[in-house]
Tab-separated table of C-alpha atoms in Angstrom:
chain	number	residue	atom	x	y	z
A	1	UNK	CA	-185.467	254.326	-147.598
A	2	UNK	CA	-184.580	257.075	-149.258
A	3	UNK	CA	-182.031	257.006	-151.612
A	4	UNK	CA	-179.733	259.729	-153.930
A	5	UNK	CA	-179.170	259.157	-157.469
A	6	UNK	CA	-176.199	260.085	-159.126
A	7	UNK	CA	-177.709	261.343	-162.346
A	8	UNK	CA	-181.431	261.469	-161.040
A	9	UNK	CA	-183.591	262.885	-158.364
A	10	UNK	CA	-186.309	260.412	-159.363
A	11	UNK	CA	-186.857	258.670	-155.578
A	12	UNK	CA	-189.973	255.867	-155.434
A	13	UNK	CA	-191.998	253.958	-152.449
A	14	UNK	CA	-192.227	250.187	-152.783
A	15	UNK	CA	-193.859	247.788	-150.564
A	16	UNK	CA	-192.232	244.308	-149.933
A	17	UNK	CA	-194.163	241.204	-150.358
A	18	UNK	CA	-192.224	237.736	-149.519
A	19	UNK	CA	-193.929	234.050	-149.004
A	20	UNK	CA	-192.383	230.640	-149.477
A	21	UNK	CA	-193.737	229.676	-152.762
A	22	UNK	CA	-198.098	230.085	-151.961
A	23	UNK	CA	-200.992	232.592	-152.219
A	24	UNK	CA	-202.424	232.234	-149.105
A	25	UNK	CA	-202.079	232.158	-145.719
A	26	UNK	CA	-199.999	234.055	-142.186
A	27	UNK	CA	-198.373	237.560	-143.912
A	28	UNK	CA	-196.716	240.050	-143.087
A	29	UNK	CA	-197.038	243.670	-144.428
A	30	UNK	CA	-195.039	246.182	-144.856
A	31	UNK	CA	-197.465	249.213	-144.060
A	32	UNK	CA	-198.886	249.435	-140.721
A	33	UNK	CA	-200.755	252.973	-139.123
A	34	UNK	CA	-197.650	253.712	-137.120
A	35	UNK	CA	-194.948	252.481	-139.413
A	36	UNK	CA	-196.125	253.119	-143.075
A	37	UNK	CA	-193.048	251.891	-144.773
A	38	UNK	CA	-190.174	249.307	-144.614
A	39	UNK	CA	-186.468	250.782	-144.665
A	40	UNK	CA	-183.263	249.795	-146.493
A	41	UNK	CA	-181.138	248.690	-143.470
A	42	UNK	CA	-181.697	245.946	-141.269
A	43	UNK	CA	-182.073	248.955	-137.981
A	44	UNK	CA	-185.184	250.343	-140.217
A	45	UNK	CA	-186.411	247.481	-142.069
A	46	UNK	CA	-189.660	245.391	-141.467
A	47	UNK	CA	-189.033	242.766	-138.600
A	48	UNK	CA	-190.412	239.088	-139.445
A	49	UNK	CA	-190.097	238.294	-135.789
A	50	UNK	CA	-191.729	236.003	-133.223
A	51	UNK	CA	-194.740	234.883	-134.854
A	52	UNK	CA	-197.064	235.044	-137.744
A	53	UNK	CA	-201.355	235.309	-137.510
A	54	UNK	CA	-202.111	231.833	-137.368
A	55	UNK	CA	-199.146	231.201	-134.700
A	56	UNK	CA	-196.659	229.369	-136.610
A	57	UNK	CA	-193.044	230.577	-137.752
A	58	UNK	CA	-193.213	230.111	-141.397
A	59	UNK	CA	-193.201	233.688	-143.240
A	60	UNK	CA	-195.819	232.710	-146.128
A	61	UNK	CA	-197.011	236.366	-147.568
A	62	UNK	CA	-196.197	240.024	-147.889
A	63	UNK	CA	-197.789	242.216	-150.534
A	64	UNK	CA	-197.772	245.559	-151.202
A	65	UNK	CA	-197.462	248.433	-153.951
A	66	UNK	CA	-194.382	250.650	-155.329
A	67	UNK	CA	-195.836	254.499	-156.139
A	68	UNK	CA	-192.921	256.759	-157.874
A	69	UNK	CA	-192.259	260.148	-156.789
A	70	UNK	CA	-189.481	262.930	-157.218
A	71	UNK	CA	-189.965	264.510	-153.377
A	72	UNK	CA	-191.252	261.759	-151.137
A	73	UNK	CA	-190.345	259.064	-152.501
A	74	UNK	CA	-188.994	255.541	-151.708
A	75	UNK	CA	-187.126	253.052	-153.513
A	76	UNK	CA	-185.443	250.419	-151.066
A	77	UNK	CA	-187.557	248.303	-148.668
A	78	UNK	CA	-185.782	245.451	-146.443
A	79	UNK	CA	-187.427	242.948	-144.446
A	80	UNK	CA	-185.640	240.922	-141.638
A	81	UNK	CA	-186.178	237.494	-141.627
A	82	UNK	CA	-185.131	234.078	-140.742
A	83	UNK	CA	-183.675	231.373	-142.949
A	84	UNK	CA	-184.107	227.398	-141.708
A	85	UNK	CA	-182.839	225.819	-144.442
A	86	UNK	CA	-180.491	227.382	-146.793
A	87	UNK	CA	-180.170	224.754	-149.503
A	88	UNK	CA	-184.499	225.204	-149.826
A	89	UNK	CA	-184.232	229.292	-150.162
A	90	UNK	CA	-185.370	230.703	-153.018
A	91	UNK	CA	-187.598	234.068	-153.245
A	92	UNK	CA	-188.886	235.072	-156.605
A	93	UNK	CA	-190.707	238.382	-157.674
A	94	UNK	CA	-194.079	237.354	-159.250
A	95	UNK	CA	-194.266	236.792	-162.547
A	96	UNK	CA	-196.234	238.941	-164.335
A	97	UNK	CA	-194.489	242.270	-162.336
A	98	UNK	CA	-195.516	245.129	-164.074
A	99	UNK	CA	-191.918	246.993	-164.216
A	100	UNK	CA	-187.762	245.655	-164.195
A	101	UNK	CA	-187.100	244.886	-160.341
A	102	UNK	CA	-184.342	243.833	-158.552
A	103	UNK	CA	-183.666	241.810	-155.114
A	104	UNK	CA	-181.001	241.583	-152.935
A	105	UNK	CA	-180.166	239.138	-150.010
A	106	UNK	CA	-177.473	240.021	-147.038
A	107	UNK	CA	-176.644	238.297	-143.994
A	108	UNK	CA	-177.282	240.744	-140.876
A	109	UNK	CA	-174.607	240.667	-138.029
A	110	UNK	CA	-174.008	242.649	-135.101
A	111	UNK	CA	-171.020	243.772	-133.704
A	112	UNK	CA	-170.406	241.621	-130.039
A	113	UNK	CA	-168.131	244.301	-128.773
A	114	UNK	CA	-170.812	247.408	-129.584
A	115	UNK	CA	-173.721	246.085	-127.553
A	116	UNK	CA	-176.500	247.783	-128.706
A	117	UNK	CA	-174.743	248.967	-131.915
A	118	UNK	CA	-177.091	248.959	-135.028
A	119	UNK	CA	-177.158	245.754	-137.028
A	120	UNK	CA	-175.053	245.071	-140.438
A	121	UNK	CA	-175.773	243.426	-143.549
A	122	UNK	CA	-173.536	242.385	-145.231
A	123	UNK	CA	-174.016	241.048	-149.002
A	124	UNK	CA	-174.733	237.414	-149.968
A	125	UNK	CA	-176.550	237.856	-153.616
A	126	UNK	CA	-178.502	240.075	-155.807
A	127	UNK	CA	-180.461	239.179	-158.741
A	128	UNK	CA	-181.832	241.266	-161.912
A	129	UNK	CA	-183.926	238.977	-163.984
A	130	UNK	CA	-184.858	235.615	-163.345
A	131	UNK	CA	-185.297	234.995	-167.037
A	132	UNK	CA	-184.073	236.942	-170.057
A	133	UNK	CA	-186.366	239.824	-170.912
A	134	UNK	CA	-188.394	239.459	-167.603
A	135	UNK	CA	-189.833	242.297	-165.261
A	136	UNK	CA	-189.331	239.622	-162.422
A	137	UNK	CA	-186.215	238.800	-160.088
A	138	UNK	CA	-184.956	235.604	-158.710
A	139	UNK	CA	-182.520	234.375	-155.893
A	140	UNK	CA	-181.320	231.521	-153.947
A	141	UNK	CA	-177.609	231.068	-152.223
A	142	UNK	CA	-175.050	230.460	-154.775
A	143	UNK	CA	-172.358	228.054	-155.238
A	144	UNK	CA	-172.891	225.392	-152.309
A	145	UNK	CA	-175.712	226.356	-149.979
A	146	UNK	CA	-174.304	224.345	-147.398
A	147	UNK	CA	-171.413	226.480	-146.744
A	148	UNK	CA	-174.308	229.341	-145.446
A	149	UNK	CA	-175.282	229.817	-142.286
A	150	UNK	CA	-178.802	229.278	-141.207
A	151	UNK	CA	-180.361	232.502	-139.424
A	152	UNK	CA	-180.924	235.669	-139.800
A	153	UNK	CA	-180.911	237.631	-142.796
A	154	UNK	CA	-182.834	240.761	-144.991
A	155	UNK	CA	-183.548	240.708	-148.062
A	156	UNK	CA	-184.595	243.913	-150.199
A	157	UNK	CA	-186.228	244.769	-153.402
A	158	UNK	CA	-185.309	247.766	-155.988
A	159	UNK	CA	-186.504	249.170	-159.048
A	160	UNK	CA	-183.737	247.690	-161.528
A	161	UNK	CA	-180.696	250.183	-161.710
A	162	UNK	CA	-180.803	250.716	-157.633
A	163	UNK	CA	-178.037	249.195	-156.366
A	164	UNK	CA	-176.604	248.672	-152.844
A	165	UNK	CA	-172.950	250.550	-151.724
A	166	UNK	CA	-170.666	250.129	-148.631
A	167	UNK	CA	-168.015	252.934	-147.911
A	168	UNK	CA	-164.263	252.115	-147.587
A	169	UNK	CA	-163.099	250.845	-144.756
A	170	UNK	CA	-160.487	254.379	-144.217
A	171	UNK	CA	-162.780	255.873	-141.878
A	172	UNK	CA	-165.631	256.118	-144.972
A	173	UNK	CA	-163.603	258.392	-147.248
A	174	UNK	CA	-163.336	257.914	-150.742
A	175	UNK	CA	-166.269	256.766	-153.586
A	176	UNK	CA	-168.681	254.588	-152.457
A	177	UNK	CA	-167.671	250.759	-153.609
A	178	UNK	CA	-170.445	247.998	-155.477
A	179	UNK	CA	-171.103	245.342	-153.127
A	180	UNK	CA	-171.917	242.863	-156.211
A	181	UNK	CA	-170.329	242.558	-159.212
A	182	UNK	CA	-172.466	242.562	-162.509
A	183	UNK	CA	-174.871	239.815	-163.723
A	184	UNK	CA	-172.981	236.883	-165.090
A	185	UNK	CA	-174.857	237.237	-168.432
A	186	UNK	CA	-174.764	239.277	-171.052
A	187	UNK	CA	-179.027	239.259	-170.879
A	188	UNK	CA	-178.749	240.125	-167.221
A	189	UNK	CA	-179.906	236.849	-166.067
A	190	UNK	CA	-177.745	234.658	-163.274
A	191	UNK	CA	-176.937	235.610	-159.849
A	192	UNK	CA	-174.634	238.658	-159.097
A	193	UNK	CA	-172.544	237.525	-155.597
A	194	UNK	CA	-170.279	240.022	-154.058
A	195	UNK	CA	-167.087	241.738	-155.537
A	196	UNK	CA	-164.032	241.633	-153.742
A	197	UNK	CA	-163.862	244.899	-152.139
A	198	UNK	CA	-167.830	244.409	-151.724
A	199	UNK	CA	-167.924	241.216	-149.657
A	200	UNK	CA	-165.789	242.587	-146.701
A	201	UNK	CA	-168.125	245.992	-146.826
A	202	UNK	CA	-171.321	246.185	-144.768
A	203	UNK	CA	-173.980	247.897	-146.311
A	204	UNK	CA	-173.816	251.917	-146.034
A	205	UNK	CA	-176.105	253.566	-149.024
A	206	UNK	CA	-178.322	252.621	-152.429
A	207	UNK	CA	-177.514	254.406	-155.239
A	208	UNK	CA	-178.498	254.570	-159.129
A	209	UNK	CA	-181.142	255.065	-161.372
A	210	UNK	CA	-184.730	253.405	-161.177
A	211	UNK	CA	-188.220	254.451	-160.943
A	212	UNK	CA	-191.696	252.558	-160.899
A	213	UNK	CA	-194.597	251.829	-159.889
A	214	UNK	CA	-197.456	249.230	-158.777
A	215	UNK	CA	-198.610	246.155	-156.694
A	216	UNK	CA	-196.069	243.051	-156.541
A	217	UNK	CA	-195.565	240.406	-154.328
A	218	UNK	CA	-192.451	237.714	-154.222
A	219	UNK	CA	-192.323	234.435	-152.741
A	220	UNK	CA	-190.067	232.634	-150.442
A	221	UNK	CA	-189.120	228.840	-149.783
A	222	UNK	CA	-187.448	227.406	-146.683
A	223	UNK	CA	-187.763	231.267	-144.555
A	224	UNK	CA	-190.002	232.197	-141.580
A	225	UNK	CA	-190.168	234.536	-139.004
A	226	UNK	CA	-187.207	235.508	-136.943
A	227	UNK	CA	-187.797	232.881	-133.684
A	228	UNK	CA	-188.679	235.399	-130.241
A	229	UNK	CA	-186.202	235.669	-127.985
A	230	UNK	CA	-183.447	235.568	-130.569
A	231	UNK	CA	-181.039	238.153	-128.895
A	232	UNK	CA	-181.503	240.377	-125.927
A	233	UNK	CA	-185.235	241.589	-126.545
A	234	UNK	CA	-183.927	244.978	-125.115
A	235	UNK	CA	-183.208	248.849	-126.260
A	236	UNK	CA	-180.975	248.389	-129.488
A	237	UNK	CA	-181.483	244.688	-130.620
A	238	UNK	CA	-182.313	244.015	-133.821
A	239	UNK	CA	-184.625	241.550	-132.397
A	240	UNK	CA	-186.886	243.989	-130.206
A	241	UNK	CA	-188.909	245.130	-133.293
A	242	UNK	CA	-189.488	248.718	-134.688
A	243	UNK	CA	-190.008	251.688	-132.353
A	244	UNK	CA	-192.437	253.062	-134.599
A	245	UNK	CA	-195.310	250.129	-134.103
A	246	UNK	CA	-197.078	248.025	-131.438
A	247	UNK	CA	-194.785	243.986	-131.381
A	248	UNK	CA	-196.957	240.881	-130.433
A	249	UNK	CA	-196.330	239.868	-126.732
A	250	UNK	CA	-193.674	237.406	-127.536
A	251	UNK	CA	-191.196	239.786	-128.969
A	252	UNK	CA	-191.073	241.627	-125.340
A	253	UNK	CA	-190.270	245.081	-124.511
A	254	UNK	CA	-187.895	247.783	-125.855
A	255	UNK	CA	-187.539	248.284	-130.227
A	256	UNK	CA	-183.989	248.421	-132.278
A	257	UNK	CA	-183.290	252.212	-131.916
A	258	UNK	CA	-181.133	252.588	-128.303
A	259	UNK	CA	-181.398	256.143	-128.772
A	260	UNK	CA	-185.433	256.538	-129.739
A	261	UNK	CA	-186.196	253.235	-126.837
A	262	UNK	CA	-184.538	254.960	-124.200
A	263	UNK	CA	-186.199	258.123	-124.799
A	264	UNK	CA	-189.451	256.310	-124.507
A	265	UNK	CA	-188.553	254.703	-121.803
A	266	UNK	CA	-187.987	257.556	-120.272
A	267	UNK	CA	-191.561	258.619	-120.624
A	268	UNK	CA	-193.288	255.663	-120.027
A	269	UNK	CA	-190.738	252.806	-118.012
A	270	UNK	CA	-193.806	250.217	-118.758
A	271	UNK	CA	-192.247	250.163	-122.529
A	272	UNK	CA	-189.056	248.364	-121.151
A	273	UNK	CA	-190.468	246.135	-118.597
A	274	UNK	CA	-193.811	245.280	-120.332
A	275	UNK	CA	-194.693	245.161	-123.994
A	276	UNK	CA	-193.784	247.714	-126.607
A	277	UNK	CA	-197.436	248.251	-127.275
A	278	UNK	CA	-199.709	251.059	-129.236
A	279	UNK	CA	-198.850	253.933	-126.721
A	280	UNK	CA	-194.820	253.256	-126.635
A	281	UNK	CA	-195.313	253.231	-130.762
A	282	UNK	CA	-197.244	256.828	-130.430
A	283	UNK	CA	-194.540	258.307	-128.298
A	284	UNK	CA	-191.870	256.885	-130.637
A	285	UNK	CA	-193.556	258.912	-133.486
A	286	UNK	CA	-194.306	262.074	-131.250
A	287	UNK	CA	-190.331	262.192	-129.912
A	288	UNK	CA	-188.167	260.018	-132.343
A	289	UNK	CA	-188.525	261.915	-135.431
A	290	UNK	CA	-185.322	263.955	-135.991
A	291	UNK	CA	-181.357	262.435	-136.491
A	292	UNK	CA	-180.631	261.005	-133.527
A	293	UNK	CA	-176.644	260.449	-134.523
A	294	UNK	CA	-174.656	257.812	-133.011
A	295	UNK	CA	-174.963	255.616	-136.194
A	296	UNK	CA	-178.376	254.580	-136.223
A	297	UNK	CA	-180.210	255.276	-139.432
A	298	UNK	CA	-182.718	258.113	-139.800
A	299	UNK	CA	-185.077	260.105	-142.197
A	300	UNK	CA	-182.796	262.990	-141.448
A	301	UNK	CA	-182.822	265.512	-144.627
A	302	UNK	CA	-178.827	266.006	-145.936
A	303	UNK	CA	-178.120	262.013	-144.183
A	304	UNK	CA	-177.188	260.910	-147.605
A	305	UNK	CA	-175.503	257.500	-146.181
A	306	UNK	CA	-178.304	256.999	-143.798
A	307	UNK	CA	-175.730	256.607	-140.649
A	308	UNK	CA	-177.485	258.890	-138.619
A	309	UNK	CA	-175.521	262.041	-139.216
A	310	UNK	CA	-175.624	264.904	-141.281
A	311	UNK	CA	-171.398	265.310	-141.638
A	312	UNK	CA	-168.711	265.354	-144.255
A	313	UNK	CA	-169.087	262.125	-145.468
A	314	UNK	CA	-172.789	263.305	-146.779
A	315	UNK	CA	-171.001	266.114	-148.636
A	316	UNK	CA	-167.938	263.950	-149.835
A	317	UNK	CA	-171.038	261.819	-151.684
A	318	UNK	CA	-172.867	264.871	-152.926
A	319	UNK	CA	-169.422	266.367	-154.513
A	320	UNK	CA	-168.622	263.049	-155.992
A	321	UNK	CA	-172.063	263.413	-158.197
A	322	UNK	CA	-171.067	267.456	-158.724
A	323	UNK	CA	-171.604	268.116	-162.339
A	324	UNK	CA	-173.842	267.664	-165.821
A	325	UNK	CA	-177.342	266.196	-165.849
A	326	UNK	CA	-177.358	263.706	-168.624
């Protein structure tokens, strides 16, 4: 996902990886042919849904690489996923990392009255260094894990200094507001939960400074794969899997964009009715390329907030950085 920072132009690609706590085994990437990267909302992020390779639920590997770059690059990946047990959680960047990162857990809602409407997140808690002086991130639910839901949730990974925004509730106007407060510790170690104003915010944009690049991977306990048939497996749901790739036979037909699965549909009525296979993914990418509005994320040029529309609020966010380089 594509992000704009306020003293920087320096954007980056990352790859996800996430595995409860092993090096081998059912993964799930991030890159595929017809989807080669992972957004930074839950409407464009990977989907960890139905099942993995070997058949089971349990979400044991994703791997991938961050490459930097000023013009096409990338540096906010998501995955959806499911959480089982909330009190065994815990997903930690590997060790030896070879640059700062950052990760970020939210809890992804929709909106029952707005069938259809893209999915939230909303913040649960962000991490910046799972020791002091480490490259490496670390998070788990804080306070009493009981009082989380189990479910479904994303979680996303940043360069350190890329942090996530949500715009004020008055119909978006105004600076964008910090959905976590700062690290607990003066070394940057602990886990950041959400700010006041933050916690009743869903995620809108990520902001700030951060650049790197190479392979990672990070680990999850007590996850899996988002169980099929969670939702209404239909144009719009979260559940229905990215329009932009083939989904195994248990996730069913349609993908998360209304907008981009109707057009498909449109063209080929198998996509709805059958599965969203190889040739509903190719028409996706030959006719669901450009903003399609109506808040659903996009890789629109000018969609600073990533809502789907190129409009004031963009330009309110670009005068708000108006000024000096430093």
């Amino acid at each position: 996902m594509t992000i704009r920072s306020r003293s920087t132009a320096i954007l980056s690609a990352l790859v996800l990886a996430c595995a409860p706590i092993a090096l081998a085994g059912p993964d799930i990437d991030e890159s595929t042919p017809s989807k080669p990267d992972a957004g930074g909302t839950p409407a464009t992020a990977k989907q960890a849904v139905g099942k993995n390779a070997d058949g089971g639920t349990v979400l044991v590997r994703c791997s991938g690489a961050l490459a930097a770059g000023l013009v096409s690059g990338d540096s906010v990946d998501m995955f959806v996923f499911n959480v089982w047990s909330t009190s065994e959680f815990v997903a930690e960047v590997n060790a030896d990392v070879g640059y700062p990162t950052s990760i970020w857990l939210f809890r992804v809602a929709t909106n029952p009255d707005q069938p259809g409407s893209a999915p939230a997140a909303f913040a649960v808690v962000g991490n910046n260094a799972a020791e002091p002086g480490s490259n490496a991130s670390r998070i788990r639910f804080p306070g009493n894990p009981a009082q989380f839901p189990t479910g479904t949730y994303a979680i996303a990974i940043t360069p350190r200094g890329v942090r996530p925004f949500g715009l004020p509730p008055t119909g978006g106007q105004g600076n964008p507001i910090q959905l976590f407060g700062p690290p607990p510790n003066a070394n940057g170690t602990g886990l950041m939960v959400p700010s006041i104003a933050g916690a009743q915010l869903r995620l809108s944009i990520w902001d700030g400074n951060g650049s790197a690049a190479g392979p990672y991977a990070m680990f999850m306990g007590g996850s899996g794969f988002v169980p099929a048939g969670t939702g209404a497996a239909a144009c719009g749901s979260q559940y229905a899997g990215s329009c932009f790739e083939p989904h195994p036979a248990e996730v069913g037909p349609g993908c998360n964009d209304p907008t981009c699965c109707t057009t498909v549909c449109a063209i080929d009525p198998s996509c709805c009715s059958g599965a969203w296979d190889q040739a509903c993914a190719t028409i996706a990418s030959q006719n669901c390329t450009i903003c399609t509005g109506g808040g659903t994320p996009s890789d629109c040029p000018g969609d600073i907030n990533r809502d789907g529309w190129v409009n004031g609020l963009d330009l309110g966010l670009l005068l708000g950085d108006w000024g000096p380089c430093y």
